[in-house]
Short mmCIF file of N, CA and C in Angstrom, two decimals:
data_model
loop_
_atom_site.label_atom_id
_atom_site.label_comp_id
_atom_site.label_asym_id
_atom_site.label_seq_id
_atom_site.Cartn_x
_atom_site.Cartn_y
_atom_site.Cartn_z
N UNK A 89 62.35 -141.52 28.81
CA UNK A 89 62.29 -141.75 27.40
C UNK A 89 60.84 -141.91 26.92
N UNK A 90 60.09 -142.70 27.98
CA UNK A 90 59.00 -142.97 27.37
C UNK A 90 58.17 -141.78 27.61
N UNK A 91 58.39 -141.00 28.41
CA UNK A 91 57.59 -139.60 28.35
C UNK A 91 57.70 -138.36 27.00
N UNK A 92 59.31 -138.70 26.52
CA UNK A 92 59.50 -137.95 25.16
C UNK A 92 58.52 -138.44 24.37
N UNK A 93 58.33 -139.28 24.24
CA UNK A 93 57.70 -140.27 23.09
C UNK A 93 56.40 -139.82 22.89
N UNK A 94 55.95 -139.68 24.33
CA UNK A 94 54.22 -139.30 24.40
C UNK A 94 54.36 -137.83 24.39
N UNK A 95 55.10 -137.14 24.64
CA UNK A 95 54.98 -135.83 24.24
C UNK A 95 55.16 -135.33 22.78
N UNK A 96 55.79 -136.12 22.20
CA UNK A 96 55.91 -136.49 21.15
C UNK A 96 54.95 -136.60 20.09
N UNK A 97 54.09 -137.40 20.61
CA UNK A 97 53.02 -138.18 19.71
C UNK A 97 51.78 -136.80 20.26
N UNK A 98 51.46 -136.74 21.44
CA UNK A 98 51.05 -135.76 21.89
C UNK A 98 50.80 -134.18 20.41
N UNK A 99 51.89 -133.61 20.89
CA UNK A 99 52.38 -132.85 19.84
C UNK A 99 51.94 -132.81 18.22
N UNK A 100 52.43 -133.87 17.82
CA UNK A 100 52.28 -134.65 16.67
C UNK A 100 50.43 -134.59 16.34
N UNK A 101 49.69 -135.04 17.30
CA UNK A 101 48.59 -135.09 16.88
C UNK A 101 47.75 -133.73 17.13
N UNK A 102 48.18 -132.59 17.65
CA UNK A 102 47.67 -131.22 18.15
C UNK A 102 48.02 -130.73 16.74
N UNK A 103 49.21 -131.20 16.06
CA UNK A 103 49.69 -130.10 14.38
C UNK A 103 48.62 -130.78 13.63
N UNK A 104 48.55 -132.26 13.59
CA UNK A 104 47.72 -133.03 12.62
C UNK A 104 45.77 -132.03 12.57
N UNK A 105 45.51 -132.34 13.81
CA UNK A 105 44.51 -131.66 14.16
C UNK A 105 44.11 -130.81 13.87
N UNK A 106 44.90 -129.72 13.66
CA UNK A 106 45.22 -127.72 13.71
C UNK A 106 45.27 -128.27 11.88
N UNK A 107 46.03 -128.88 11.66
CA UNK A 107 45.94 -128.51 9.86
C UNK A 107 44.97 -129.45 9.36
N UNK A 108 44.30 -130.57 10.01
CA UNK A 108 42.98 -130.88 9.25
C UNK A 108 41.71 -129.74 9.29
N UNK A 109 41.90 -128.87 10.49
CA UNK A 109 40.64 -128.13 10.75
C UNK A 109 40.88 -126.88 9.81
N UNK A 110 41.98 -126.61 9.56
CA UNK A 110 42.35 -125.21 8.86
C UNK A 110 41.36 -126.03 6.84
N UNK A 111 41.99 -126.80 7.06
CA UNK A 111 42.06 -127.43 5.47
C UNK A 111 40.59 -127.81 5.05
N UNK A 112 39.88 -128.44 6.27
CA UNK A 112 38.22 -128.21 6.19
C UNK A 112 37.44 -127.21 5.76
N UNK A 113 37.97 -125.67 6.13
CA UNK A 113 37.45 -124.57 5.62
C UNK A 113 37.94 -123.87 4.35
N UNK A 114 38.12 -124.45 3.09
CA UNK A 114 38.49 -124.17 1.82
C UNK A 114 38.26 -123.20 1.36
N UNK A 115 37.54 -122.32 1.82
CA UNK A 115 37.37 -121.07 1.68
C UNK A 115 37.70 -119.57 2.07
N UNK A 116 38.56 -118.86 1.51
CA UNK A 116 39.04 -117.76 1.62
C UNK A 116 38.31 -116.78 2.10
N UNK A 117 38.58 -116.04 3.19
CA UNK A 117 38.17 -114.80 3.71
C UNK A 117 39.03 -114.21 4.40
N UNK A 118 39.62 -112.68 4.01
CA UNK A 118 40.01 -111.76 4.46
C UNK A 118 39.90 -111.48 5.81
N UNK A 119 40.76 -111.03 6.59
CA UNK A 119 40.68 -110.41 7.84
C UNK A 119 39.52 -109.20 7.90
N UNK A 120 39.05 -109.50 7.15
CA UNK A 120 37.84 -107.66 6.62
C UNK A 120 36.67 -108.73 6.66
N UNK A 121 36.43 -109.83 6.05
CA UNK A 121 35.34 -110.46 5.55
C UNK A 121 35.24 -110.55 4.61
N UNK A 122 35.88 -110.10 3.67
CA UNK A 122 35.62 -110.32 1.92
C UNK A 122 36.28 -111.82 1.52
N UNK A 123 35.14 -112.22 0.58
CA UNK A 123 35.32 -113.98 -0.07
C UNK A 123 35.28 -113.78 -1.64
N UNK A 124 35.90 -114.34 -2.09
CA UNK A 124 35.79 -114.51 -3.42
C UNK A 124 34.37 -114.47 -4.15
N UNK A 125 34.04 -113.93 -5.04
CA UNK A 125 32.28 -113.61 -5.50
C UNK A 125 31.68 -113.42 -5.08
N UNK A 126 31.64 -112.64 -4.05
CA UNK A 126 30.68 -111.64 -3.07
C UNK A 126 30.59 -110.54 -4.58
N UNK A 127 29.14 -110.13 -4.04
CA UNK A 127 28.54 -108.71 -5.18
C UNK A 127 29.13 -108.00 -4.84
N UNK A 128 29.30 -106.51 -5.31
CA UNK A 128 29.31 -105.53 -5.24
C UNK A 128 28.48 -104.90 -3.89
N UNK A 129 27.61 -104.95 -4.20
CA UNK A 129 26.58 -104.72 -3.05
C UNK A 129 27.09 -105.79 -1.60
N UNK A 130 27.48 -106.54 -1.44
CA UNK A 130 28.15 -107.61 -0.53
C UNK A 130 29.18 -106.87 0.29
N UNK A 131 29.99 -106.44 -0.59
CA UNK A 131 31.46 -105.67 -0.12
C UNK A 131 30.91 -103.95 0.36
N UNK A 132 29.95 -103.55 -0.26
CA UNK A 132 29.89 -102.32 0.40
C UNK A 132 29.03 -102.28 1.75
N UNK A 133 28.29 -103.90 1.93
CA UNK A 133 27.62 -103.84 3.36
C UNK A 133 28.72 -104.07 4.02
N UNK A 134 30.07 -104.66 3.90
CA UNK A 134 31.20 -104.45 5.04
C UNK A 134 31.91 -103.27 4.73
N UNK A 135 32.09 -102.64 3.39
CA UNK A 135 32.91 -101.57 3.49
C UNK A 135 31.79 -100.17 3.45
N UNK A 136 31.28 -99.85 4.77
CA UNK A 136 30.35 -98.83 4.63
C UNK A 136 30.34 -97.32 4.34
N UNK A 137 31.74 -97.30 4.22
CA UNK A 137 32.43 -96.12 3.28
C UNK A 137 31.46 -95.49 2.34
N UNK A 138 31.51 -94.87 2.14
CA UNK A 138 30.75 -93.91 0.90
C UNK A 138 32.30 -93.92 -0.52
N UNK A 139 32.24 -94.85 -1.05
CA UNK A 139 32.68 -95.04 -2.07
C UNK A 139 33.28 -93.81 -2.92
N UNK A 140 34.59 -93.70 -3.16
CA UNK A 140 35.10 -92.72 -3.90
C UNK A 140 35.02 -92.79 -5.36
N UNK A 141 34.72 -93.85 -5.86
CA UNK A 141 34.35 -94.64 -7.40
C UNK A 141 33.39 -95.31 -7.52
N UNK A 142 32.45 -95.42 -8.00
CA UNK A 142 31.66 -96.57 -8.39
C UNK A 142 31.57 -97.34 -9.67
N UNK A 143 32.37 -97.85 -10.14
CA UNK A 143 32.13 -97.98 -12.02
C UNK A 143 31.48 -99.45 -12.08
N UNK A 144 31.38 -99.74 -12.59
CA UNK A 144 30.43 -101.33 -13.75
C UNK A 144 31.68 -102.43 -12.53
N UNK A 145 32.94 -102.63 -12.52
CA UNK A 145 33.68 -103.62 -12.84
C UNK A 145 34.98 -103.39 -11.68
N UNK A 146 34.83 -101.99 -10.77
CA UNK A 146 35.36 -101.43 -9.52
C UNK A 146 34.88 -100.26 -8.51
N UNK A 147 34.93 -100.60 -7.42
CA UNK A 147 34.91 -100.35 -6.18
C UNK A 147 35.96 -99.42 -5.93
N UNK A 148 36.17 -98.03 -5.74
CA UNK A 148 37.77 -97.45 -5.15
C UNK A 148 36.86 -96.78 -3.75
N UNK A 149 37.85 -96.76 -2.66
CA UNK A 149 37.18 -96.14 -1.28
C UNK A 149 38.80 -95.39 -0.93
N UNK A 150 38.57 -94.13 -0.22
CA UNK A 150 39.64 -93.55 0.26
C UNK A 150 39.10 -93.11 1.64
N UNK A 151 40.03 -92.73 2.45
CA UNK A 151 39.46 -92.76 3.89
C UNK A 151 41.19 -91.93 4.19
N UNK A 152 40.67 -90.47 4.43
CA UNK A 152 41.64 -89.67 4.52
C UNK A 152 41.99 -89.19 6.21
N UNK A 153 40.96 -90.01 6.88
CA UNK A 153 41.60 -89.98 8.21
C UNK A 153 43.30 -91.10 8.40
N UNK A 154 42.46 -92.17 7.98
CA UNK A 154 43.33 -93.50 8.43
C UNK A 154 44.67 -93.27 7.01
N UNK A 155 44.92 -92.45 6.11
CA UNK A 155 45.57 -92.55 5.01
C UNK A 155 45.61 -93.78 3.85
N UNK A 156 44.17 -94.71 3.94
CA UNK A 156 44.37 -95.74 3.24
C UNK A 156 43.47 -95.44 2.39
N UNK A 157 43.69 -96.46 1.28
CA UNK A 157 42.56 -96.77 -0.06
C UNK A 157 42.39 -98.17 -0.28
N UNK A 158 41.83 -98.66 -1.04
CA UNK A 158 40.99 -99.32 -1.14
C UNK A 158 40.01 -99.84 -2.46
N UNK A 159 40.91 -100.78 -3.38
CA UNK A 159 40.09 -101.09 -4.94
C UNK A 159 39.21 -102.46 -5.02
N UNK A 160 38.31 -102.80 -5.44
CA UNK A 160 37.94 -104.06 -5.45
C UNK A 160 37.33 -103.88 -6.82
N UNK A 161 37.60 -105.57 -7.68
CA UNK A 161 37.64 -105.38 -8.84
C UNK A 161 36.29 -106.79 -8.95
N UNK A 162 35.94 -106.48 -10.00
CA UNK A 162 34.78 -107.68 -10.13
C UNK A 162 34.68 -107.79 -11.72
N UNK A 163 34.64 -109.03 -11.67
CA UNK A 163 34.05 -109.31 -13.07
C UNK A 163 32.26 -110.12 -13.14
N UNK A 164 31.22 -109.90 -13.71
CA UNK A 164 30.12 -110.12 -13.75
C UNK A 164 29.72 -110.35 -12.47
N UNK A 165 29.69 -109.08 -11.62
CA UNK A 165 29.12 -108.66 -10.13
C UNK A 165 30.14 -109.69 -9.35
N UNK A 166 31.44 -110.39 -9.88
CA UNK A 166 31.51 -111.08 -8.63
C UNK A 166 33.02 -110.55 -8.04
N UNK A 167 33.38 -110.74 -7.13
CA UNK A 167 34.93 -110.03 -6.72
C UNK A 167 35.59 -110.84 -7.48
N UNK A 168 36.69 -110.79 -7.83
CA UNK A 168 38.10 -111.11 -8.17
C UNK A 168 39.10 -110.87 -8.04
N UNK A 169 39.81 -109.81 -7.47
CA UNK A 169 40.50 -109.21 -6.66
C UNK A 169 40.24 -107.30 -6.08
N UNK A 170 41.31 -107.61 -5.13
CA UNK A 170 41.30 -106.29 -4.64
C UNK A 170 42.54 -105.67 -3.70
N UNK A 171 42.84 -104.81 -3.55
CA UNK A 171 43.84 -103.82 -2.67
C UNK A 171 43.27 -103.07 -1.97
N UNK A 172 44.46 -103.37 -0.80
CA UNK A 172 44.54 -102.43 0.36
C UNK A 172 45.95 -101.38 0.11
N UNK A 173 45.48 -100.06 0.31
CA UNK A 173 46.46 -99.38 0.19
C UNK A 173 46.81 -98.43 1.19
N UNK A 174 48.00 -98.19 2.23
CA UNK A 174 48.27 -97.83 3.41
C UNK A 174 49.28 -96.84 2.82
N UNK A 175 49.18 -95.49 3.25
CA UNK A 175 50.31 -94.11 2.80
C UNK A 175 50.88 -93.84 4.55
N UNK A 176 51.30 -94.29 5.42
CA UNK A 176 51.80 -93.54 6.38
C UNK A 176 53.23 -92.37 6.51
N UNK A 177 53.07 -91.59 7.17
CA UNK A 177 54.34 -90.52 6.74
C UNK A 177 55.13 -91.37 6.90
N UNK A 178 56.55 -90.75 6.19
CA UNK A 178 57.88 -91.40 6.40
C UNK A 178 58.27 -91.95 7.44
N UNK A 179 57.77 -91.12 9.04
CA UNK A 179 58.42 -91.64 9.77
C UNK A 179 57.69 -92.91 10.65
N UNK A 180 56.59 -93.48 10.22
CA UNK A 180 56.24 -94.60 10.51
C UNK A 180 55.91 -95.72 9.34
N UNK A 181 56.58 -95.23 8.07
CA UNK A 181 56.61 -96.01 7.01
C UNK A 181 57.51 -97.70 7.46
N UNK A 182 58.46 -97.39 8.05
CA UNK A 182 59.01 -98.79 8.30
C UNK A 182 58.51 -99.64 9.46
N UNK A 183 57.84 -99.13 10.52
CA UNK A 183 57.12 -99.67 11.87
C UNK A 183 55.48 -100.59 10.60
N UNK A 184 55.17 -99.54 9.80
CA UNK A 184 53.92 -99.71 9.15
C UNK A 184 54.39 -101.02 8.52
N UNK A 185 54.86 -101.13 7.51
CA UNK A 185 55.67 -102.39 6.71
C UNK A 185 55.72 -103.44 7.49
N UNK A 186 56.46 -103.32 8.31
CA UNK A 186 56.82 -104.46 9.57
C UNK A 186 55.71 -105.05 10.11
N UNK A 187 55.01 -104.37 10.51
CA UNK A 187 53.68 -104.58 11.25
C UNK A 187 52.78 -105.58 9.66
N UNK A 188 52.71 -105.45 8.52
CA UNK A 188 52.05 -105.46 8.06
C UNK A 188 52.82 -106.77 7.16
N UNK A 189 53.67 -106.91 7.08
CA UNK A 189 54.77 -108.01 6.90
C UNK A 189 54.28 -109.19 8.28
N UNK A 190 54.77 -108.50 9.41
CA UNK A 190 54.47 -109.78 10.77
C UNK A 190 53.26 -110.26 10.73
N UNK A 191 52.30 -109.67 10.33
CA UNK A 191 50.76 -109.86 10.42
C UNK A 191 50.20 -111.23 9.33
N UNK A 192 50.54 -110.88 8.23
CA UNK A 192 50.27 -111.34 7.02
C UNK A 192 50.75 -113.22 7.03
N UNK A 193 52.27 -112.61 7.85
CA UNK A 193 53.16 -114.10 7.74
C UNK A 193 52.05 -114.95 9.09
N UNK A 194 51.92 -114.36 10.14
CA UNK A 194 50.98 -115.25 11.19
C UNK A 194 49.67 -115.25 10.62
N UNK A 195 48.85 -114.95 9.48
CA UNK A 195 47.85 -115.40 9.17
C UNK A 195 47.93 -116.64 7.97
N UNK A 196 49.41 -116.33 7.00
CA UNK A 196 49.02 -116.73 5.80
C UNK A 196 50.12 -118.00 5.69
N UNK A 197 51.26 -117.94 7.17
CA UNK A 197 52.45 -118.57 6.99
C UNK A 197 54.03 -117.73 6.21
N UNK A 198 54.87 -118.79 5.99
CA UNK A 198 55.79 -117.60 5.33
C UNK A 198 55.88 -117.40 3.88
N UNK A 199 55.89 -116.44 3.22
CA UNK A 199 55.98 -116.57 1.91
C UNK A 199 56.62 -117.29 1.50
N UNK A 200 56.09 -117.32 -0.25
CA UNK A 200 56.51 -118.65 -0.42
C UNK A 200 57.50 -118.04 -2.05
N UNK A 201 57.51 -116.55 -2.17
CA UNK A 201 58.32 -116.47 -2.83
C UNK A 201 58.87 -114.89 -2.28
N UNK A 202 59.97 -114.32 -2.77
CA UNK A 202 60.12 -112.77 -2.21
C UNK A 202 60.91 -112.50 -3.34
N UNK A 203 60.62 -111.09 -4.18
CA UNK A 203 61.44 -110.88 -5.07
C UNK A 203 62.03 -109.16 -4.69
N UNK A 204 62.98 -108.91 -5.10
CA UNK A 204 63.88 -107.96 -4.64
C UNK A 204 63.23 -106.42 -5.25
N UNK A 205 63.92 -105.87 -4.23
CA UNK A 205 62.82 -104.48 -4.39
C UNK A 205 63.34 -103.90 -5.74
N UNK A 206 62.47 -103.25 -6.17
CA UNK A 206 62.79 -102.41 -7.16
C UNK A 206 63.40 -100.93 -7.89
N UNK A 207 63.37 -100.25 -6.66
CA UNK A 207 64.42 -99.30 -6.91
C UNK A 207 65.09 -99.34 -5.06
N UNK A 208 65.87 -98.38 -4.81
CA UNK A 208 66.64 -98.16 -3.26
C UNK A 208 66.10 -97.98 -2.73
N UNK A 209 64.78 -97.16 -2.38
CA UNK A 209 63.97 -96.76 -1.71
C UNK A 209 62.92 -97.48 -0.99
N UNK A 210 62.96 -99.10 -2.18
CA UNK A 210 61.69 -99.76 -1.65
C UNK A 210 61.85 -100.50 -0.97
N UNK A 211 60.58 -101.44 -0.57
CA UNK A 211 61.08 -102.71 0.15
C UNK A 211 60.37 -104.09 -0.88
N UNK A 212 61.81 -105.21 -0.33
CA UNK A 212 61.13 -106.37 -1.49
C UNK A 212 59.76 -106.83 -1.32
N UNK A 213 59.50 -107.20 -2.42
CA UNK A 213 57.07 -107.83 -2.75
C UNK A 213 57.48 -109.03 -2.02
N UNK A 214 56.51 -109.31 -1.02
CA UNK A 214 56.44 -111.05 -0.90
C UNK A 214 55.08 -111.47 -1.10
N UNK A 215 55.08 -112.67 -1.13
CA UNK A 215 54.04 -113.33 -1.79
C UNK A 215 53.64 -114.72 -1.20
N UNK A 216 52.43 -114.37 -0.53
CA UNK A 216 51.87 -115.88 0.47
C UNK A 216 50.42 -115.93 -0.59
N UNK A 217 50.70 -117.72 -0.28
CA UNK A 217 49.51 -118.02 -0.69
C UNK A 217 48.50 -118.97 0.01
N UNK A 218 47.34 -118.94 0.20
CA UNK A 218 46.70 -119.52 0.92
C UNK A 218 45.23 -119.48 0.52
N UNK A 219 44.63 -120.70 0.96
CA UNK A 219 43.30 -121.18 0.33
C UNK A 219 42.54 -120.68 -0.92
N UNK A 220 43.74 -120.75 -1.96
CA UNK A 220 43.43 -120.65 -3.78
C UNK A 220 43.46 -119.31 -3.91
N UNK A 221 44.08 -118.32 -3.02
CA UNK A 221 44.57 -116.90 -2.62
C UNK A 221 45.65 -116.57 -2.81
N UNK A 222 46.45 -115.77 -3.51
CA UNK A 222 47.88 -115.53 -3.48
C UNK A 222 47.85 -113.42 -2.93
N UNK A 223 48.41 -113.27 -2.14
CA UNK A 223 48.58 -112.27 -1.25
C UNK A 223 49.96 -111.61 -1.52
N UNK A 224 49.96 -110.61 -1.82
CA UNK A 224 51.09 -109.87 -2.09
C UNK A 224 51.46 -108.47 -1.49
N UNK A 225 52.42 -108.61 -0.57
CA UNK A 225 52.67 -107.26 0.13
C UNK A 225 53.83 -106.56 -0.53
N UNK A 226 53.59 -105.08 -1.57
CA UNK A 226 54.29 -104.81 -2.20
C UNK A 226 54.52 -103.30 -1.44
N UNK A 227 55.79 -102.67 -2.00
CA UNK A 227 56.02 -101.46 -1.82
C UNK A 227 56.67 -100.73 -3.21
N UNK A 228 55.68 -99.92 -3.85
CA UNK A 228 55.69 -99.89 -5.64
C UNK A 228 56.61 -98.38 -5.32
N UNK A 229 56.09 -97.12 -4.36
CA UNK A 229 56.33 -95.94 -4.48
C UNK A 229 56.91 -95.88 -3.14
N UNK A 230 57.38 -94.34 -2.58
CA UNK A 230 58.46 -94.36 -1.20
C UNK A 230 56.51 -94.32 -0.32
N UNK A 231 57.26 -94.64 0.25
CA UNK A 231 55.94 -94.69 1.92
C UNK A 231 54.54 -94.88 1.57
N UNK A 232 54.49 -96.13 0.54
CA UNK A 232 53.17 -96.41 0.66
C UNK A 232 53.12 -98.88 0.98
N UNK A 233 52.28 -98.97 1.39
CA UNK A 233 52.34 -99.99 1.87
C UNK A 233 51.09 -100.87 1.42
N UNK A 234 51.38 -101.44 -0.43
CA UNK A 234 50.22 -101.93 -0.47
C UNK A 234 49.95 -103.70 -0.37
N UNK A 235 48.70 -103.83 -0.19
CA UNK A 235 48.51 -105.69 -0.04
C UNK A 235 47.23 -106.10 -1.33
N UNK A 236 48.21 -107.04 -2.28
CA UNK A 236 46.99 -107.10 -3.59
C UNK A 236 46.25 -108.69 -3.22
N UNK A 237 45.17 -108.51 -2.97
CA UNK A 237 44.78 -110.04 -2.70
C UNK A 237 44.23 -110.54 -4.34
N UNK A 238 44.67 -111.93 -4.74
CA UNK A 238 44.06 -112.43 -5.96
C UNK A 238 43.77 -113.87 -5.83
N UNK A 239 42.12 -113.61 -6.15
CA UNK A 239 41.70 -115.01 -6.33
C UNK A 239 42.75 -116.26 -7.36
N UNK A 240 43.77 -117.42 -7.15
CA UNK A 240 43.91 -117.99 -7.77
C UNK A 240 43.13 -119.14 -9.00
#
């Protein structure tokens, strides 16, 4: 009994631990490196793409090997949000989703809302949020797989 107890407490203080250290770093960053009000110039030293857009107020990048795109939006040079956008053919459209669904939930936890897809074809938006970040993995059109990150 008294070994439950200390495994117990054990336990208990490894979660305490793990979520004071997570909660110390209040600051949002992408699996890419992108943080909230990074320049323009900031995001294109990680995204070294040759830019398919350049305007005042967005960033668009396409990359026709990997089938993805890519928007980042800024207001007075600073980010404020942005998308990842993944087209895989049909027949790895649902492995793609999945993968990109499992991923999201072990970085961000489980969503914290899911709303139902929108026509037959799609799959339902969920929506995690994390460090003043709300993350949204939507599926708008057939076989595309996008993730909208927004500064809260």
């Amino acid at each position: 009994m008294r070994t439950n107890k200390k495994l117990f407490g054990i336990g208990l203080l490894l979660m305490l631990c793990w979520t004071i250290g997570r909660a110390q770093d209040g600051t949002f960053k992408s699996d890419e490196g992108f943080t909230w009000g990074m320049s323009k110039q900031e995001v294109q030293k990680i995204k070294v793409d040759n830019p398919l857009s350049l305007k005042e107020n967005q960033i668009m990048y396409s990359d026709l090997m990997s089938g993805s795109d890519a928007i980042f939006n800024f207001v007075d040079d600073k980010l404020v949000d942005f998308t990842n956008i993944y087209n895989p053919d049909k027949k790895k459209f649902q492995s793609t989703w999945d993968q990109w669904k499992k991923k999201l939930t072990e970085m961000y936890g489980e969503p914290v809302h899911t709303y139902p897809a929108t026509h037959k074809k799609a799959q339902p938006t969920y929506v995690f949020n994390f460090k003043g970040t709300e993350i949204e993995l939507r599926n708008l059109i057939d076989n595309e797989v996008r993730i909208f990150y927004k500064k809260l």
